[in-house]
Amino acid sequence: CALLSALGFYFSIGLGDQWWLAWLAPIPVLWFAFGPAKYWQTFPVAFFAFMLGSADLVPAYGGTMPLPMMTLILAVPAIVFAVPVVAAKRVQQSFGSIAAMFAFAALWAGIDLASSFSAAAGAALSPSSAEIGAPIFIQTASLVGFAGVTFLLGLFAAGIAASLRSRSPAPAIIAVAFFAGNAAFGAIRMSALRQGTLRAALIESDNTVGKFHEDDKVATLKAIDAYAAEIEKLRGKDVKLIVLPESISKVAPAWRGEAQARLAAAAADAGATLVAGFSTYLDGAQRNVSWAFTPGGGAPVTYQKRRLIPGLGTSIYTPGKGPVTLPDGTGLEICKDMDFHAMIRADAAAMHPVLFAVPAGDFGVDGWGHGRVAIMRSVENGVPMARNARAGLLTLNDRYGRIVARAKTTGPFKTVIGDLPLDGSGGGTIYDRIGDVFGWLCLVLGIAATAFAFFKRKRAA
């Protein structure tokens, strides 16, 4: 059972891309838990099933993340899964299969939400992100956030497992009803007519970068000129937004004005807003920034990245402040910022961006795995996104998480152009209004059900 669930998780969550397996992966472990197995057997089976299923993260981050951080990346989500499995077993023994399936779904969703407030990973490790591959199933995030998707994954799997173990059709019928209702809501929400589009371009080259850790004016200006030459090719293509990747180079204060002038000229020549990521010294500290240049010229708007990778980012940069939204409604974020759902929800609710422009940088093989985490923020807040990730993916997606354009980065320059649907402004979803109420309620009810089951069984004994 552990190996079957591990295979399902391996190819769906983390860096997996088979979204449909995420609905099935927990079933073998839950079937095992709902049987005669002891508690001391159930926990390690569930724990190792999820941890082994997350092993595809090792090739992506094992060579760059410190060992303690890598251990947490694998162990914490496994605990988040195993604890609800054991709790559901207790509830099943006290209150039956239907109560157990809801207890498992509620606890998995609630603990998944609670763990997302970690400053290290945010919601990046949530199993809900697997469903970005099938946008019809993630529209619930616009109502209650990503925790609602985790809840549905858990409810479906637990219902099927409970029916297989008890030979009663009731849990499976309930599970399928929720699955169908969620799909129906997704189809209805995604059927809304488009109100307009904006032509956006993403330009990236993994080879064309300056120096990250030292001031090298020649290398930096050479990289900027190379990007400017690619931007020049967009003339006459009616592109209104251009997004470049994160940290193209380090820019020293002494010649920052010269670097910005070249980028401003490129934006003006293209007649588009240009958003580009660099490293520079601001406000007494080294910052990871994006500069936004409008076609009208003038000084750029500066956004400073607020969320940094522990060790890799925090050893170099100081977090900035935000949010920042341009007058035309373009919301500025950078890479890891998008892992933190509560911050992005606050940004959307306060600034009502028309779209997100996100310079980013990934680790090669995690392009889709990390990119879809950011797309979940689009669905939660109803905001389209243009995301450009070095060593990752170039993606344009609408407010429903549908991919408009997508390409994998390569060494040479690659340009992706697409018409990004604009359907009003973000920050107006039900989730933006109520926040994580559903997820916290799941946590409270799941704990309460487990506690009642424990005391009932103890009293019966």
XYZ file of C-alpha atoms in Angstrom:
461
model
C 0.000 0.000 0.000
C 2.819 2.391 0.859
C 4.543 1.762 -2.469
C 1.334 2.147 -4.488
C 0.538 5.467 -2.824
C 4.161 6.573 -3.195
C 4.012 5.938 -6.946
C 0.817 7.950 -7.215
C 2.301 10.855 -5.286
C 5.603 10.699 -7.171
C 3.947 11.286 -10.528
C 1.426 13.913 -9.348
C 2.650 16.139 -6.527
C 6.020 17.892 -6.238
C 7.539 17.744 -9.700
C 5.010 15.249 -11.058
C 2.605 16.317 -13.778
C -0.069 13.614 -13.788
C -2.769 15.611 -12.006
C -5.309 12.770 -12.032
C -3.102 10.549 -9.867
C -3.371 13.025 -6.971
C -7.015 11.962 -6.561
C -6.044 8.287 -6.368
C -2.672 8.291 -4.600
C -3.965 8.331 -0.981
C -6.403 5.435 -1.550
C -4.055 2.464 -0.859
C -2.748 3.979 2.381
C -6.259 4.910 3.544
C -7.537 1.439 2.662
C -4.757 0.044 4.835
C -5.574 2.473 7.663
C -9.289 1.644 7.638
C -8.515 -2.048 8.157
C -7.215 -3.976 11.167
C -3.744 -2.409 11.125
C -2.375 -1.006 14.385
C -1.719 2.713 14.851
C 2.013 2.138 15.126
C 1.850 0.511 11.688
C -0.427 3.079 10.078
C 1.674 6.158 10.761
C 4.947 4.935 9.183
C 3.085 3.487 6.188
C 1.451 6.878 5.532
C 4.600 8.830 6.348
C 6.930 6.876 4.059
C 4.342 6.705 1.276
C 4.242 10.488 1.080
C 7.949 11.009 1.675
C 8.908 8.516 -1.028
C 6.358 10.159 -3.295
C 8.126 13.473 -2.751
C 11.544 12.058 -3.619
C 11.436 13.662 -7.058
C 12.292 16.931 -5.280
C 15.777 15.640 -4.438
C 17.268 16.025 -7.954
C 15.896 19.571 -8.136
C 17.002 20.886 -4.744
C 19.339 18.319 -3.211
C 22.476 19.930 -4.610
C 21.575 23.485 -3.608
C 19.538 23.323 -0.411
C 21.290 22.703 2.939
C 20.714 19.182 4.263
C 18.507 20.322 7.196
C 16.301 22.288 4.798
C 16.076 19.354 2.384
C 15.105 17.067 5.257
C 12.288 19.406 6.231
C 11.100 19.663 2.617
C 10.608 15.888 2.570
C 9.538 15.218 6.162
C 7.075 18.002 6.969
C 4.565 17.314 4.147
C 4.805 13.592 4.993
C 3.814 14.371 8.580
C 1.047 16.660 7.314
C -0.357 13.635 5.453
C 0.322 10.886 8.016
C -1.284 12.591 11.003
C -4.702 12.911 9.309
C -4.499 9.269 8.180
C -4.016 8.069 11.766
C -6.705 10.457 13.030
C -9.167 9.218 10.390
C -8.550 5.648 11.536
C -9.516 6.633 15.072
C -12.657 8.446 13.868
C -13.648 5.482 11.718
C -13.469 3.124 14.672
C -15.661 5.415 16.762
C -18.097 7.001 14.319
C -17.903 5.027 11.074
C -16.632 5.451 7.541
C -18.454 8.621 6.483
C -17.265 10.539 9.545
C -13.746 9.228 8.904
C -13.620 10.438 5.307
C -14.648 13.948 6.321
C -12.231 13.930 9.261
C -9.338 12.963 7.009
C -10.182 15.613 4.398
C -10.651 18.331 7.014
C -7.443 17.556 8.890
C -5.341 17.246 5.732
C -6.660 20.574 4.466
C -6.323 22.274 7.844
C -2.793 21.094 8.565
C -1.799 21.840 4.966
C -2.990 25.407 5.504
C -1.243 25.754 8.874
C 2.050 24.483 7.469
C 1.850 27.016 4.617
C 2.613 29.820 7.064
C 6.172 28.531 7.362
C 8.587 31.264 6.325
C 10.700 28.686 4.494
C 8.282 27.217 1.947
C 4.892 28.870 2.226
C 2.321 26.903 0.239
C 4.884 25.604 -2.259
C 4.604 21.998 -1.016
C 0.810 21.796 -0.903
C -0.602 18.803 -2.824
C -3.316 21.100 -4.183
C -0.907 22.515 -6.777
C -0.972 19.200 -8.654
C -4.439 20.081 -9.957
C -3.232 23.137 -11.905
C -2.935 20.713 -14.807
C -6.762 20.466 -14.815
C -8.061 24.003 -14.116
C -11.690 22.853 -13.941
C -10.934 21.215 -10.584
C -9.226 24.185 -8.885
C -11.864 26.909 -9.168
C -12.854 26.141 -5.574
C -9.682 28.051 -4.662
C -11.505 31.253 -5.661
C -14.009 30.499 -2.888
C -11.904 29.161 -0.014
C -8.272 29.111 -1.171
C -5.950 26.212 -1.962
C -7.041 24.404 1.224
C -10.372 23.734 -0.460
C -8.618 21.803 -3.217
C -6.655 19.756 -0.668
C -9.934 19.025 1.142
C -11.536 17.707 -2.051
C -8.511 15.535 -2.880
C -8.689 14.024 0.585
C -12.462 13.563 0.617
C -12.526 11.758 -2.715
C -9.686 9.379 -1.851
C -11.002 8.649 1.649
C -14.503 7.998 0.341
C -13.284 5.479 -2.216
C -10.981 3.798 0.313
C -13.757 3.590 2.916
C -16.152 1.991 0.460
C -13.555 -0.526 -0.678
C -12.820 -1.488 2.921
C -16.395 -1.476 4.277
C -18.107 -2.675 1.063
C -20.690 0.039 1.602
C -21.322 2.321 -1.414
C -22.316 5.354 0.663
C -18.831 6.887 1.179
C -17.955 6.489 -2.511
C -21.287 8.007 -3.588
C -20.638 11.045 -1.402
C -17.081 11.323 -2.705
C -18.164 11.174 -6.348
C -20.939 13.717 -5.674
C -18.434 16.214 -4.272
C -16.079 15.516 -7.182
C -18.839 16.125 -9.727
C -20.113 19.226 -7.935
C -16.622 20.703 -7.871
C -16.174 20.020 -11.591
C -19.559 21.576 -12.357
C -18.669 24.724 -10.432
C -15.356 24.917 -12.266
C -17.030 24.584 -15.650
C -19.557 27.307 -14.832
C -16.944 29.716 -13.518
C -14.640 29.194 -16.487
C -17.458 29.765 -18.979
C -17.506 33.533 -18.317
C -17.004 35.640 -21.439
C -13.691 37.431 -21.892
C -13.846 41.192 -21.526
C -10.585 42.048 -23.283
C -6.992 41.009 -23.832
C -3.505 42.412 -23.453
C -0.645 41.208 -25.632
C 2.293 40.218 -23.457
C 5.786 38.962 -24.256
C 8.240 36.983 -22.140
C 11.921 37.117 -23.147
C 14.588 34.939 -21.521
C 18.033 33.478 -22.079
C 19.719 31.230 -19.550
C 23.042 32.145 -21.162
C 22.642 35.925 -21.103
C 23.305 36.982 -17.534
C 25.742 39.298 -15.848
C 27.482 38.793 -12.503
C 25.350 38.103 -9.422
C 27.843 38.545 -6.606
C 30.156 41.260 -7.900
C 29.914 44.566 -9.719
C 30.829 44.044 -13.356
C 29.640 46.964 -15.454
C 30.808 45.517 -18.764
C 29.081 42.155 -18.270
C 25.873 43.754 -16.978
C 25.528 46.314 -19.759
C 26.312 43.609 -22.306
C 23.447 41.514 -20.940
C 21.093 44.521 -20.954
C 22.013 45.353 -24.541
C 21.350 41.748 -25.563
C 17.874 41.893 -24.035
C 17.282 45.298 -25.630
C 18.097 43.790 -29.027
C 15.467 41.092 -28.470
C 12.944 43.685 -27.334
C 13.610 45.614 -30.535
C 12.284 42.614 -32.492
C 8.834 43.154 -30.932
C 8.248 46.393 -32.827
C 4.992 46.331 -34.727
C 3.624 43.298 -32.849
C 1.327 45.353 -30.586
C 2.961 44.029 -27.408
C 1.928 46.100 -24.369
C 3.772 44.230 -21.601
C 7.251 42.684 -21.620
C 8.522 40.641 -18.667
C 12.171 39.575 -18.288
C 13.475 37.060 -15.687
C 14.666 37.584 -12.130
C 18.213 38.692 -11.253
C 19.582 39.268 -14.738
C 22.633 40.860 -13.149
C 23.921 42.885 -10.228
C 23.792 46.636 -10.821
C 26.040 48.965 -8.819
C 24.617 52.314 -7.614
C 27.435 54.208 -9.390
C 26.205 53.217 -12.849
C 22.611 52.203 -12.081
C 21.310 55.255 -13.948
C 23.093 54.196 -17.140
C 21.686 50.672 -16.917
C 18.180 51.961 -16.293
C 18.427 54.429 -19.168
C 19.114 51.591 -21.633
C 16.130 49.627 -20.352
C 13.898 52.696 -20.426
C 14.893 53.327 -24.045
C 14.050 49.739 -24.947
C 10.607 50.083 -23.344
C 9.953 53.348 -25.141
C 11.007 51.945 -28.520
C 8.725 48.926 -28.057
C 5.833 51.064 -26.807
C 5.327 48.650 -23.913
C 5.675 48.423 -20.160
C 8.885 46.551 -19.372
C 9.381 44.628 -16.105
C 12.897 43.282 -15.475
C 14.605 41.659 -12.485
C 18.003 42.778 -11.140
C 20.067 42.876 -7.984
C 21.122 46.254 -6.619
C 22.008 48.129 -3.437
C 19.060 50.126 -2.040
C 18.189 51.604 1.343
C 21.393 50.399 2.926
C 21.152 46.766 1.823
C 21.440 44.468 -1.169
C 18.016 43.895 -2.723
C 16.442 41.596 -5.267
C 14.335 44.001 -7.313
C 12.171 44.326 -10.382
C 12.144 47.595 -12.289
C 9.066 48.584 -14.255
C 9.595 51.003 -17.148
C 6.587 52.574 -18.849
C 6.575 53.595 -22.532
C 6.362 57.250 -21.562
C 9.863 57.207 -20.087
C 11.047 58.505 -16.734
C 12.430 56.747 -13.691
C 11.328 53.143 -13.189
C 9.004 51.950 -10.450
C 10.982 49.682 -8.117
C 9.638 46.636 -6.338
C 11.768 44.783 -3.767
C 11.318 41.047 -3.301
C 9.817 40.276 0.094
C 10.175 36.493 0.410
C 13.621 34.892 0.138
C 14.828 31.301 0.061
C 16.402 30.552 3.458
C 20.160 30.308 3.066
C 20.327 30.846 -0.689
C 18.500 34.171 -0.696
C 18.714 35.385 2.887
C 22.519 35.182 2.870
C 22.663 37.771 0.065
C 19.534 39.905 0.112
C 17.404 41.833 2.563
C 13.621 41.560 2.138
C 11.846 44.642 0.852
C 8.442 46.154 1.425
C 5.319 46.081 -0.687
C 2.990 45.717 -2.396
C 3.574 47.701 -5.595
C 1.058 48.094 -8.408
C 1.622 50.283 -11.468
C -0.920 52.929 -12.518
C -2.082 50.645 -15.338
C -2.927 47.907 -12.812
C 0.147 45.702 -13.259
C 0.986 44.115 -9.895
C 4.683 43.458 -9.289
C 5.860 40.292 -7.533
C 9.054 38.209 -7.763
C 9.334 34.415 -7.830
C 9.087 33.108 -4.243
C 6.644 35.852 -3.273
C 4.013 33.786 -5.086
C 4.492 30.869 -2.670
C 2.856 32.880 0.120
C -0.879 32.883 -0.388
C -1.808 35.174 2.512
C 0.570 37.913 1.346
C -0.612 37.718 -2.247
C -4.256 37.761 -1.126
C -3.571 40.887 0.933
C -1.858 42.473 -2.076
C -4.786 41.669 -4.382
C -7.415 42.844 -1.901
C -5.590 46.126 -1.282
C -4.351 46.986 -4.787
C -6.827 45.206 -7.133
C -4.240 44.431 -9.823
C -5.330 43.780 -13.390
C -2.517 41.233 -13.792
C 0.644 39.983 -12.096
C 4.055 40.532 -13.751
C 6.457 38.061 -12.134
C 10.181 37.792 -12.929
C 11.377 34.482 -11.486
C 14.209 31.981 -11.367
C 13.856 28.233 -10.897
C 16.113 25.171 -10.740
C 15.600 23.582 -14.143
C 13.618 20.415 -13.516
C 11.198 22.150 -11.126
C 9.882 24.543 -13.772
C 6.315 23.220 -13.850
C 6.322 22.132 -10.211
C 7.107 25.633 -8.974
C 5.363 27.533 -11.733
C 1.993 25.977 -10.929
C 2.255 27.161 -7.308
C 2.190 30.725 -8.640
C -0.733 29.904 -10.926
C -2.797 28.865 -7.881
C -2.460 32.464 -6.639
C -3.998 33.625 -9.931
C -7.054 31.454 -9.324
C -7.422 32.373 -5.662
C -7.387 36.093 -6.392
C -8.773 36.234 -9.931
C -5.636 37.777 -11.433
C -4.009 36.747 -14.764
C -0.231 36.368 -14.690
C 2.812 36.785 -16.900
C 5.661 34.792 -15.300
C 9.180 34.553 -16.693
C 11.419 32.044 -14.897
C 15.069 31.561 -15.749
C 15.897 27.827 -15.782
C 12.180 27.121 -15.720
C 9.101 27.983 -17.740
C 7.752 31.042 -19.499
C 4.012 31.076 -18.827
C 1.010 33.281 -19.490
C -2.184 32.211 -17.717
C -5.642 33.659 -17.255
C -7.475 34.249 -13.961
C -8.794 30.669 -14.033
C -5.349 29.071 -14.270
C -5.659 28.185 -17.965
C -2.345 28.378 -19.794
C -2.409 30.882 -22.647
C 1.219 30.343 -23.677
C 3.997 28.192 -22.262
C 7.589 27.395 -23.199
C 10.600 25.855 -21.496
C 13.668 28.038 -21.178
C 16.808 27.086 -23.078
C 20.301 28.507 -23.329
C 19.679 30.926 -26.229
C 17.042 33.614 -26.230
C 13.441 32.482 -26.291
C 10.450 34.785 -26.709
C 6.857 33.863 -25.952
C 4.017 36.135 -27.061
C 0.376 35.684 -26.121
C -2.900 37.526 -25.634
C -3.572 37.562 -21.900
C -7.316 37.710 -21.082
C -8.196 40.616 -18.788
C -11.491 40.177 -16.939
C -11.764 43.175 -14.642
C -9.425 43.576 -11.670
C -8.332 41.083 -9.047
C -9.005 41.011 -5.341
C -12.745 40.494 -5.710
C -13.108 36.728 -5.247
C -14.941 35.273 -2.276
C -11.595 34.008 -1.027
C -10.255 37.562 -1.069
C -13.158 38.567 1.183
C -13.156 35.701 3.692
C -9.529 34.584 3.594
C -8.583 31.233 5.089
C -11.734 30.774 7.185
C -12.516 27.434 5.528
C -9.057 26.010 6.126
C -8.987 27.030 9.781
C -12.512 25.672 10.271
C -11.353 22.374 8.762
C -8.483 22.245 11.230
C -10.730 22.940 14.226
C -13.401 20.436 13.185
C -10.834 17.786 12.315
C -9.145 18.111 15.702
C -12.509 18.115 17.466
C -13.668 14.960 15.660
C -10.426 13.185 16.538
C -10.667 14.268 20.181
C -14.270 13.092 20.488
C -13.339 9.784 18.883
C -10.463 9.357 21.340
C -12.566 10.081 24.420
C -15.472 7.945 23.237
C -13.194 4.989 22.675
C -11.444 5.557 25.986
C -14.778 5.727 27.847
C -15.980 2.571 26.091
C -12.830 0.785 27.185
